CSV table of C-alpha atoms in Angstrom, one decimal:
chain,number,residue,atom,x,y,z
M,295,UNK,CA,0.0,0.0,0.0
M,296,UNK,CA,1.3,3.4,-0.9
M,297,UNK,CA,2.4,5.8,1.9
M,298,UNK,CA,-0.3,8.5,2.2
M,299,UNK,CA,2.5,11.1,2.3
M,300,UNK,CA,3.7,10.0,-1.1
M,301,UNK,CA,0.2,10.8,-2.5
M,302,UNK,CA,0.3,14.4,-1.4
M,303,UNK,CA,0.3,17.0,-4.2
M,304,UNK,CA,1.5,20.2,-2.5
M,305,UNK,CA,-0.3,22.8,-4.6
M,306,UNK,CA,-3.6,20.9,-4.3
M,307,UNK,CA,-3.3,20.8,-0.5
M,308,UNK,CA,-2.4,24.5,-0.4
M,309,UNK,CA,-5.5,25.2,-2.5
M,310,UNK,CA,-7.7,23.2,-0.1
M,311,UNK,CA,-6.4,25.3,2.8
M,312,UNK,CA,-6.8,28.6,0.9
M,313,UNK,CA,-10.3,27.7,-0.4
M,314,UNK,CA,-11.5,26.3,3.0
M,315,UNK,CA,-10.8,29.7,4.6
M,316,UNK,CA,-12.2,31.7,1.8
M,317,UNK,CA,-15.4,29.8,1.6
M,318,UNK,CA,-15.8,29.8,5.3
M,319,UNK,CA,-15.7,33.6,5.2
M,320,UNK,CA,-18.4,33.6,2.6
M,321,UNK,CA,-20.4,31.2,4.7
M,322,UNK,CA,-19.9,33.3,7.8
M,323,UNK,CA,-21.4,36.3,6.0
M,324,UNK,CA,-24.2,34.1,4.5
M,325,UNK,CA,-25.7,33.2,7.8
M,326,UNK,CA,-26.7,36.9,8.3
M,327,UNK,CA,-27.8,37.5,4.7
M,328,UNK,CA,-31.3,38.2,3.6
M,329,UNK,CA,-31.2,36.1,0.4
M,330,UNK,CA,-29.8,32.8,1.8
M,331,UNK,CA,-32.2,30.1,3.0
M,332,UNK,CA,-31.3,26.8,4.6
M,333,UNK,CA,-30.8,24.9,1.3
M,334,UNK,CA,-28.5,27.7,0.1
M,335,UNK,CA,-26.5,27.4,3.3
M,336,UNK,CA,-26.2,23.6,2.9
M,337,UNK,CA,-24.7,24.1,-0.6
M,338,UNK,CA,-22.1,26.4,0.7
M,339,UNK,CA,-21.4,24.1,3.7
M,340,UNK,CA,-20.8,21.2,1.3
M,341,UNK,CA,-18.2,23.2,-0.5
M,342,UNK,CA,-16.4,24.1,2.8
M,343,UNK,CA,-16.6,20.4,3.9
M,344,UNK,CA,-15.1,19.1,0.7
M,345,UNK,CA,-12.0,21.2,1.2
M,346,UNK,CA,-11.7,20.4,4.9
M,347,UNK,CA,-11.9,16.7,3.9
M,348,UNK,CA,-9.0,17.2,1.6
M,349,UNK,CA,-7.0,18.8,4.4
M,350,UNK,CA,-7.8,16.0,6.8
M,351,UNK,CA,-6.7,13.2,4.5
M,352,UNK,CA,-3.5,15.0,3.5
M,353,UNK,CA,-1.8,14.2,6.8
M,354,UNK,CA,1.1,16.1,8.3
M,355,UNK,CA,1.7,18.1,5.2
M,356,UNK,CA,-1.6,19.8,5.5
M,357,UNK,CA,-0.9,20.6,9.2
M,358,UNK,CA,2.3,22.4,8.1
M,359,UNK,CA,0.3,24.4,5.5
M,360,UNK,CA,-2.3,25.3,8.1
M,361,UNK,CA,0.4,26.4,10.5
M,362,UNK,CA,2.1,28.5,7.9
M,363,UNK,CA,-1.1,30.5,7.2
M,364,UNK,CA,-1.2,31.5,10.8
M,365,UNK,CA,1.8,33.8,10.2
M,366,UNK,CA,-0.6,36.2,8.4
M,367,UNK,CA,-3.8,34.8,9.8
M,368,UNK,CA,-7.4,35.9,9.2
M,369,UNK,CA,-10.6,34.5,10.5
M,370,UNK,CA,-10.7,31.8,7.8
M,371,UNK,CA,-7.2,30.6,8.5
M,372,UNK,CA,-8.0,30.4,12.3
M,373,UNK,CA,-11.1,28.4,11.5
M,374,UNK,CA,-9.3,25.9,9.2
M,375,UNK,CA,-6.4,25.3,11.5
M,376,UNK,CA,-8.7,24.8,14.5
M,377,UNK,CA,-10.8,22.3,12.7
M,378,UNK,CA,-7.7,20.3,11.8
M,379,UNK,CA,-6.4,20.5,15.4
M,380,UNK,CA,-9.7,19.3,16.8
M,381,UNK,CA,-10.0,16.4,14.4
M,382,UNK,CA,-6.4,15.4,15.3
M,383,UNK,CA,-7.2,15.9,19.0
M,384,UNK,CA,-3.9,17.8,19.1
M,385,UNK,CA,-4.1,19.6,22.4
M,386,UNK,CA,-0.8,21.5,21.9
M,387,UNK,CA,-2.0,23.0,18.6
M,388,UNK,CA,-5.3,23.9,20.2
M,389,UNK,CA,-3.6,25.6,23.1
M,390,UNK,CA,-1.4,27.6,20.7
M,391,UNK,CA,-4.5,28.6,18.7
M,392,UNK,CA,-6.4,29.7,21.8
M,393,UNK,CA,-3.3,31.7,22.9
M,394,UNK,CA,-3.1,33.3,19.5
M,395,UNK,CA,-6.8,34.3,19.7
M,396,UNK,CA,-6.4,35.6,23.3
M,397,UNK,CA,-3.8,38.0,22.0
M,398,UNK,CA,-6.0,38.9,19.0
M,399,UNK,CA,-9.7,38.7,20.1
M,400,UNK,CA,-10.9,39.7,16.7
M,401,UNK,CA,-10.2,36.1,15.6
M,402,UNK,CA,-12.6,34.6,18.1
M,403,UNK,CA,-15.4,34.0,15.6
M,404,UNK,CA,-13.2,31.8,13.5
M,405,UNK,CA,-12.2,29.8,16.6
M,406,UNK,CA,-15.7,29.5,17.8
M,407,UNK,CA,-17.0,28.4,14.4
M,408,UNK,CA,-14.6,25.5,14.2
M,409,UNK,CA,-15.9,24.1,17.4
M,410,UNK,CA,-19.5,24.4,16.1
M,411,UNK,CA,-18.5,22.9,12.7
M,412,UNK,CA,-17.0,19.6,13.7
M,413,UNK,CA,-19.2,16.6,14.7
M,414,UNK,CA,-19.7,16.0,18.4
M,415,UNK,CA,-17.6,12.8,18.7
M,416,UNK,CA,-14.5,14.9,17.8
M,417,UNK,CA,-15.1,17.1,20.9
M,418,UNK,CA,-15.3,14.3,23.4
M,419,UNK,CA,-12.7,15.0,26.1
M,420,UNK,CA,-11.7,18.3,24.5
M,421,UNK,CA,-14.7,20.3,25.7
M,422,UNK,CA,-14.6,18.8,29.1
M,423,UNK,CA,-11.0,19.9,29.5
M,424,UNK,CA,-11.9,23.4,28.4
M,425,UNK,CA,-14.8,23.7,30.9
M,426,UNK,CA,-12.6,22.5,33.7
M,427,UNK,CA,-9.7,24.9,32.8
M,428,UNK,CA,-8.7,27.7,35.1
M,429,UNK,CA,-8.2,30.0,32.0
M,430,UNK,CA,-11.3,32.1,31.3
M,431,UNK,CA,-10.9,32.0,27.5
M,432,UNK,CA,-10.8,28.2,27.5
M,433,UNK,CA,-13.9,28.1,29.6
M,434,UNK,CA,-15.5,30.5,27.3
M,435,UNK,CA,-14.7,28.4,24.3
M,436,UNK,CA,-16.1,25.4,26.1
M,437,UNK,CA,-19.4,27.1,26.8
M,438,UNK,CA,-19.7,28.2,23.2
M,439,UNK,CA,-19.0,24.7,21.9
M,440,UNK,CA,-21.8,23.4,24.1
M,441,UNK,CA,-24.2,26.0,22.9
M,442,UNK,CA,-23.4,25.4,19.3
M,443,UNK,CA,-24.1,21.7,19.7
M,444,UNK,CA,-27.2,22.3,22.0
M,445,UNK,CA,-25.5,20.5,24.9
M,446,UNK,CA,-26.0,21.7,28.5
M,447,UNK,CA,-22.6,22.2,30.2
M,448,UNK,CA,-24.3,21.7,33.5
M,449,UNK,CA,-22.7,23.0,36.7
M,450,UNK,CA,-19.9,24.6,34.6
M,451,UNK,CA,-22.5,27.2,33.3
M,452,UNK,CA,-23.7,27.9,36.8
M,453,UNK,CA,-20.1,28.5,37.9
M,454,UNK,CA,-19.0,30.7,35.0
M,455,UNK,CA,-22.1,32.9,35.2
M,456,UNK,CA,-20.6,34.0,38.6
M,457,UNK,CA,-17.1,34.5,37.2
M,458,UNK,CA,-15.1,37.6,38.0
M,459,UNK,CA,-14.0,37.8,34.4
M,460,UNK,CA,-16.5,40.0,32.6
M,461,UNK,CA,-16.3,38.5,29.1
M,462,UNK,CA,-16.7,34.9,30.5
M,463,UNK,CA,-19.5,36.1,32.7
M,464,UNK,CA,-21.3,37.7,29.7
M,465,UNK,CA,-20.9,34.6,27.6
M,466,UNK,CA,-22.4,32.5,30.4
M,467,UNK,CA,-25.3,34.9,30.8
M,468,UNK,CA,-26.0,34.6,27.0
M,469,UNK,CA,-25.7,30.8,27.1
M,470,UNK,CA,-28.3,30.6,29.8
M,471,UNK,CA,-30.9,32.0,27.5
M,472,UNK,CA,-29.7,30.1,24.4
M,473,UNK,CA,-29.9,26.8,26.2
M,474,UNK,CA,-33.2,27.5,28.0
M,475,UNK,CA,-31.8,27.2,31.5
M,476,UNK,CA,-34.7,28.5,33.5
M,477,UNK,CA,-33.0,27.4,36.7
M,478,UNK,CA,-30.6,30.3,36.0
M,479,UNK,CA,-33.3,32.9,35.6
M,480,UNK,CA,-32.7,34.4,39.0
M,481,UNK,CA,-29.0,34.8,38.3
M,482,UNK,CA,-29.8,36.5,35.1
M,483,UNK,CA,-32.2,38.9,36.9
M,484,UNK,CA,-29.4,39.7,39.4
M,485,UNK,CA,-27.2,40.3,36.4
M,486,UNK,CA,-29.4,43.3,35.4
M,487,UNK,CA,-27.4,45.2,38.1
M,488,UNK,CA,-24.0,44.2,36.6
M,489,UNK,CA,-21.6,47.1,36.3
M,490,UNK,CA,-20.4,45.8,32.9
M,491,UNK,CA,-22.7,46.8,30.1
M,492,UNK,CA,-22.0,43.6,28.1
M,493,UNK,CA,-23.0,41.5,31.0
M,494,UNK,CA,-26.0,43.6,31.7
M,495,UNK,CA,-27.3,43.3,28.2
M,496,UNK,CA,-26.9,39.5,27.9
M,497,UNK,CA,-28.3,39.0,31.4
M,498,UNK,CA,-31.4,40.9,30.3
M,499,UNK,CA,-31.6,39.3,26.9
M,500,UNK,CA,-31.5,35.8,28.5
M,501,UNK,CA,-33.9,36.8,31.2
M,502,UNK,CA,-36.5,37.7,28.6
M,503,UNK,CA,-36.0,34.4,26.7
M,504,UNK,CA,-36.4,32.6,30.0
M,505,UNK,CA,-39.8,34.3,30.6
M,506,UNK,CA,-39.0,37.5,32.6
M,507,UNK,CA,-41.2,40.4,31.4
M,508,UNK,CA,-40.6,43.2,33.9
M,509,UNK,CA,-37.2,44.2,35.0
M,510,UNK,CA,-35.4,42.8,32.0
M,511,UNK,CA,-37.7,44.5,29.6
M,512,UNK,CA,-37.0,47.8,31.3
M,513,UNK,CA,-33.3,47.3,31.1
M,514,UNK,CA,-33.4,46.4,27.4
M,515,UNK,CA,-35.8,49.1,26.6
M,516,UNK,CA,-33.3,51.6,27.9
M,517,UNK,CA,-30.6,50.0,25.8
M,518,UNK,CA,-32.8,50.4,22.7
M,519,UNK,CA,-33.2,54.1,23.4
M,520,UNK,CA,-29.5,54.8,23.9
M,521,UNK,CA,-26.6,54.8,21.4
M,522,UNK,CA,-24.6,51.6,22.0
M,523,UNK,CA,-23.5,48.4,20.3
M,524,UNK,CA,-26.5,46.4,21.5
M,525,UNK,CA,-29.5,48.5,20.7
M,526,UNK,CA,-30.4,46.6,17.5
M,527,UNK,CA,-30.0,43.2,19.3
M,528,UNK,CA,-32.2,44.5,22.1
M,529,UNK,CA,-34.9,45.9,19.8
M,530,UNK,CA,-35.1,42.6,17.9
M,531,UNK,CA,-36.1,40.8,21.1
M,532,UNK,CA,-38.0,43.5,23.0
M,533,UNK,CA,-40.5,44.2,20.1
M,534,UNK,CA,-41.3,40.5,19.9
M,535,UNK,CA,-42.5,40.3,23.5
M,536,UNK,CA,-44.0,43.7,24.1
M,537,UNK,CA,-47.8,44.1,23.7
M,538,UNK,CA,-48.6,45.9,20.4
M,539,UNK,CA,-49.6,49.1,22.3
M,540,UNK,CA,-46.4,49.1,24.2
M,541,UNK,CA,-44.4,48.4,21.1
M,542,UNK,CA,-46.1,51.3,19.4
M,543,UNK,CA,-45.1,53.5,22.3
M,544,UNK,CA,-41.5,52.4,22.0
M,545,UNK,CA,-41.4,53.1,18.3
M,546,UNK,CA,-42.9,56.6,18.9
M,547,UNK,CA,-40.0,57.3,21.3
M,548,UNK,CA,-37.5,56.0,18.7
M,549,UNK,CA,-39.1,58.3,16.1
M,550,UNK,CA,-38.4,61.4,18.1
M,551,UNK,CA,-34.7,61.3,17.0
M,552,UNK,CA,-34.4,61.8,13.2
M,553,UNK,CA,-31.1,59.9,13.1
M,554,UNK,CA,-33.1,56.8,14.2
M,555,UNK,CA,-34.9,56.5,10.9
M,556,UNK,CA,-33.4,53.2,9.8
M,557,UNK,CA,-33.9,51.8,13.3
M,558,UNK,CA,-37.5,52.8,13.2
M,559,UNK,CA,-38.1,51.2,9.8
M,560,UNK,CA,-36.5,48.0,11.1
M,561,UNK,CA,-38.6,48.1,14.3
M,562,UNK,CA,-41.8,48.6,12.4
M,563,UNK,CA,-41.2,45.2,10.7
M,564,UNK,CA,-40.2,43.5,13.9
M,565,UNK,CA,-43.3,44.7,15.7
M,566,UNK,CA,-45.5,42.8,13.3
M,567,UNK,CA,-48.1,45.6,13.4
M,568,UNK,CA,-50.0,46.0,10.1
M,569,UNK,CA,-50.8,49.6,10.9
M,570,UNK,CA,-47.2,50.4,9.8
M,571,UNK,CA,-47.5,48.9,6.3
M,572,UNK,CA,-48.8,52.0,4.5
M,573,UNK,CA,-46.0,54.0,6.2
M,574,UNK,CA,-43.4,51.5,5.1
M,575,UNK,CA,-44.7,51.8,1.5
M,576,UNK,CA,-44.1,55.5,1.7
M,577,UNK,CA,-40.5,54.9,2.9
M,578,UNK,CA,-39.8,53.0,-0.3
M,579,UNK,CA,-39.5,56.2,-2.3
M,580,UNK,CA,-36.3,57.1,-0.4
M,581,UNK,CA,-33.2,55.3,-1.9
M,582,UNK,CA,-31.5,55.2,1.5
M,583,UNK,CA,-34.4,53.4,3.2
M,584,UNK,CA,-36.2,51.7,0.3
M,585,UNK,CA,-34.8,48.2,0.5
M,586,UNK,CA,-34.9,48.1,4.4
M,587,UNK,CA,-38.6,49.2,4.2
M,588,UNK,CA,-39.2,46.3,1.7
M,589,UNK,CA,-37.6,43.8,4.1
M,590,UNK,CA,-39.8,45.1,7.0
M,591,UNK,CA,-42.9,44.9,4.8
M,592,UNK,CA,-42.0,41.3,3.9
M,593,UNK,CA,-41.3,40.4,7.6
M,594,UNK,CA,-44.9,41.3,8.4
M,595,UNK,CA,-46.7,40.1,5.3
M,596,UNK,CA,-44.5,37.2,4.3
M,597,UNK,CA,-44.2,38.4,0.7
M,598,UNK,CA,-41.1,37.4,-1.4
M,599,UNK,CA,-40.8,40.6,-3.4
M,600,UNK,CA,-38.4,39.2,-6.0
M,601,UNK,CA,-40.4,35.9,-6.5
M,602,UNK,CA,-43.7,37.8,-6.8
M,603,UNK,CA,-42.3,40.4,-9.2
M,604,UNK,CA,-43.0,43.2,-6.7
M,605,UNK,CA,-39.6,44.7,-7.1
M,606,UNK,CA,-38.2,47.4,-9.4
M,607,UNK,CA,-34.8,48.0,-11.0
M,608,UNK,CA,-32.1,49.5,-8.8
M,609,UNK,CA,-31.7,53.3,-9.3
M,610,UNK,CA,-29.4,54.0,-12.2
M,611,UNK,CA,-27.4,56.6,-10.3
M,612,UNK,CA,-26.6,54.2,-7.4
M,613,UNK,CA,-22.9,54.5,-6.7
M,614,UNK,CA,-20.9,51.2,-6.7
M,615,UNK,CA,-17.3,51.1,-5.6
M,616,UNK,CA,-15.7,48.7,-8.0
M,617,UNK,CA,-12.4,48.8,-6.1
M,618,UNK,CA,-13.7,46.8,-3.1
M,619,UNK,CA,-12.0,43.5,-2.8
M,620,UNK,CA,-14.6,40.8,-1.8
M,621,UNK,CA,-11.8,38.9,0.1
M,622,UNK,CA,-10.9,41.9,2.2
M,623,UNK,CA,-12.2,41.2,5.7
M,624,UNK,CA,-12.0,44.9,6.6
M,625,UNK,CA,-14.6,45.8,4.0
M,626,UNK,CA,-17.9,46.8,5.7
M,627,UNK,CA,-20.7,45.2,3.7
M,628,UNK,CA,-23.9,47.2,3.3
M,629,UNK,CA,-26.6,45.2,5.1
M,630,UNK,CA,-29.1,46.2,2.4
M,631,UNK,CA,-26.9,45.0,-0.5
M,632,UNK,CA,-28.7,41.7,-1.2
M,633,UNK,CA,-32.3,43.0,-0.6
M,634,UNK,CA,-34.6,43.6,-3.6
M,635,UNK,CA,-35.7,47.1,-4.5
M,636,UNK,CA,-39.4,47.2,-3.7
M,637,UNK,CA,-41.8,48.8,-6.1
M,638,UNK,CA,-44.1,51.0,-4.0
M,639,UNK,CA,-46.7,51.3,-6.7
M,640,UNK,CA,-47.1,47.6,-7.0
M,641,UNK,CA,-47.0,47.1,-3.2
M,642,UNK,CA,-49.7,49.8,-2.7
M,643,UNK,CA,-51.9,48.0,-5.2
M,644,UNK,CA,-51.2,44.7,-3.4
M,645,UNK,CA,-52.1,46.2,0.0
M,646,UNK,CA,-55.3,47.8,-1.3
M,647,UNK,CA,-56.5,44.4,-2.5
M,648,UNK,CA,-55.3,42.3,0.5
M,649,UNK,CA,-55.6,44.5,3.6
M,650,UNK,CA,-59.0,43.1,4.5
M,651,UNK,CA,-57.2,39.8,5.2
M,652,UNK,CA,-55.2,41.3,8.1
M,653,UNK,CA,-56.7,42.1,11.5
M,654,UNK,CA,-55.6,45.3,13.3
M,655,UNK,CA,-54.3,44.4,16.8
M,656,UNK,CA,-52.9,41.1,15.8
M,657,UNK,CA,-49.1,40.6,15.6
M,658,UNK,CA,-48.1,39.2,12.2
M,659,UNK,CA,-44.9,37.4,11.3
M,660,UNK,CA,-44.3,36.3,7.7
M,661,UNK,CA,-48.0,36.7,6.8
M,662,UNK,CA,-49.5,34.8,9.8
M,663,UNK,CA,-50.1,35.1,13.5
M,664,UNK,CA,-47.2,34.0,15.6
M,665,UNK,CA,-47.6,30.2,16.4
M,666,UNK,CA,-45.2,27.5,17.1
M,667,UNK,CA,-46.1,25.6,13.9
M,668,UNK,CA,-45.7,28.7,11.8
M,669,UNK,CA,-42.3,29.6,13.3
M,670,UNK,CA,-41.1,26.1,12.6
M,671,UNK,CA,-42.2,26.4,9.0
M,672,UNK,CA,-40.3,29.7,8.7
M,673,UNK,CA,-37.2,27.9,10.1
M,674,UNK,CA,-37.5,25.4,7.3
M,675,UNK,CA,-38.1,27.6,4.3
M,676,UNK,CA,-37.4,31.2,5.3
M,677,UNK,CA,-34.4,33.3,4.6
M,678,UNK,CA,-31.7,33.6,7.3
M,679,UNK,CA,-32.9,36.9,8.9
M,680,UNK,CA,-36.4,35.6,9.0
M,681,UNK,CA,-35.2,32.4,10.5
M,682,UNK,CA,-33.4,34.3,13.3
M,683,UNK,CA,-36.7,35.9,14.1
M,684,UNK,CA,-38.5,32.6,14.1
M,685,UNK,CA,-36.0,31.1,16.5
M,686,UNK,CA,-36.5,34.0,19.0
M,687,UNK,CA,-40.3,33.7,18.7
M,688,UNK,CA,-40.2,30.0,19.6
M,689,UNK,CA,-38.5,31.0,22.9
M,690,UNK,CA,-40.9,33.8,23.5
M,691,UNK,CA,-43.9,31.4,23.0
M,692,UNK,CA,-42.5,28.9,25.4
M,693,UNK,CA,-39.8,30.3,27.8
M,694,UNK,CA,-37.2,27.6,28.5
M,695,UNK,CA,-37.1,26.5,24.9
M,696,UNK,CA,-33.5,26.4,23.6
M,697,UNK,CA,-32.8,29.0,20.9
M,698,UNK,CA,-32.6,27.2,17.5
M,699,UNK,CA,-29.1,27.9,16.1
M,700,UNK,CA,-29.7,29.0,12.5
M,701,UNK,CA,-26.0,29.5,12.0
M,702,UNK,CA,-25.1,25.9,12.6
M,703,UNK,CA,-24.0,23.6,9.8
M,704,UNK,CA,-27.0,23.2,7.5
M,705,UNK,CA,-27.0,19.4,7.6
M,706,UNK,CA,-27.2,19.5,11.4
M,707,UNK,CA,-30.0,22.0,11.3
M,708,UNK,CA,-32.0,19.7,9.0
M,709,UNK,CA,-31.6,16.9,11.6
M,710,UNK,CA,-32.7,19.1,14.5
M,711,UNK,CA,-35.7,20.5,12.5
M,712,UNK,CA,-36.9,17.0,11.8
M,713,UNK,CA,-37.2,16.4,15.6
M,714,UNK,CA,-39.3,19.6,16.3
M,715,UNK,CA,-42.6,18.1,15.3
């Protein structure tokens, strides 16, 4: 039998490593895109997996190539090298990767994603060692790995939620909500007084997912109304659990500040209140808000604007920077880029015909009242941003439900979805 090392073709292995990182970056962006559904995600996942398989079977040569990319690492390189280290159960390489990320926290998403990507058997022993470590970052990675695989870390989560290290404590607060740990609700409520704003936000976020509707709502409401990194995250959840009259009041407050226009348009869609549909149609005449208004309109009505030919051509004078490198991780992608341009005339005509089918005072999500069955259907066929909303609604409908991870590998999501009925 031929020695596997003799079968290695260097430039092919180097291409596998390069393409795995590049495609993972595409995939990482895709999970937040408005035009990707689960089947689209699976196709991209299959391409990533094919290159990772090539890296695994290439033996030590591929390890050397992965290590060499870390000299000028990006998120994709961290992801690829970590996957290989996990599959090999190489603790030394894992320790080195975690140390590298500790020195450069911007690489954390690549490290986390690798632990979410690999199959659970590869993590046996590795995650247990991370959770029992005295190093906060290792504990943090262990918590994230459990969340990504929908596994309860048990007492380790209870202990880390009381950590003196703010970032570990914040991640534990978040995990409590993601995993539906209602036994930790009181600790999350206590976390609303945390002096660290990141901890305070995730404590409130999880408390709401776990069923608290008083103090946590007040804290997140304040976060929505102030300029900070979490206001959009807070609004996405708060507007799903507030009564429609209270949601209307929050949106009125947001509207008092003109610079909040995009936040207001987004909030109108999240609220599910059909009274905002005519106003959203009016916002479609403004190029700066047109596509976002269309997305909010769709979030309430469930219309696929492109499929139903309710879109228009993009404005001819729209500026496009042709010098942007799609591989440059520093490029800030416009969150509206892959949204259709809605046609306000067609949508007004549609609304005139169909408005009698909607009931004022009912919260709508993707064209129907919010129910467990409807949300599961959106998880199956909706686009990624719609699927994020469906996952949160499932928790709101039944506090203690674990948050469905719509960024997990697509084949794993398919398996989990099959068990929801």
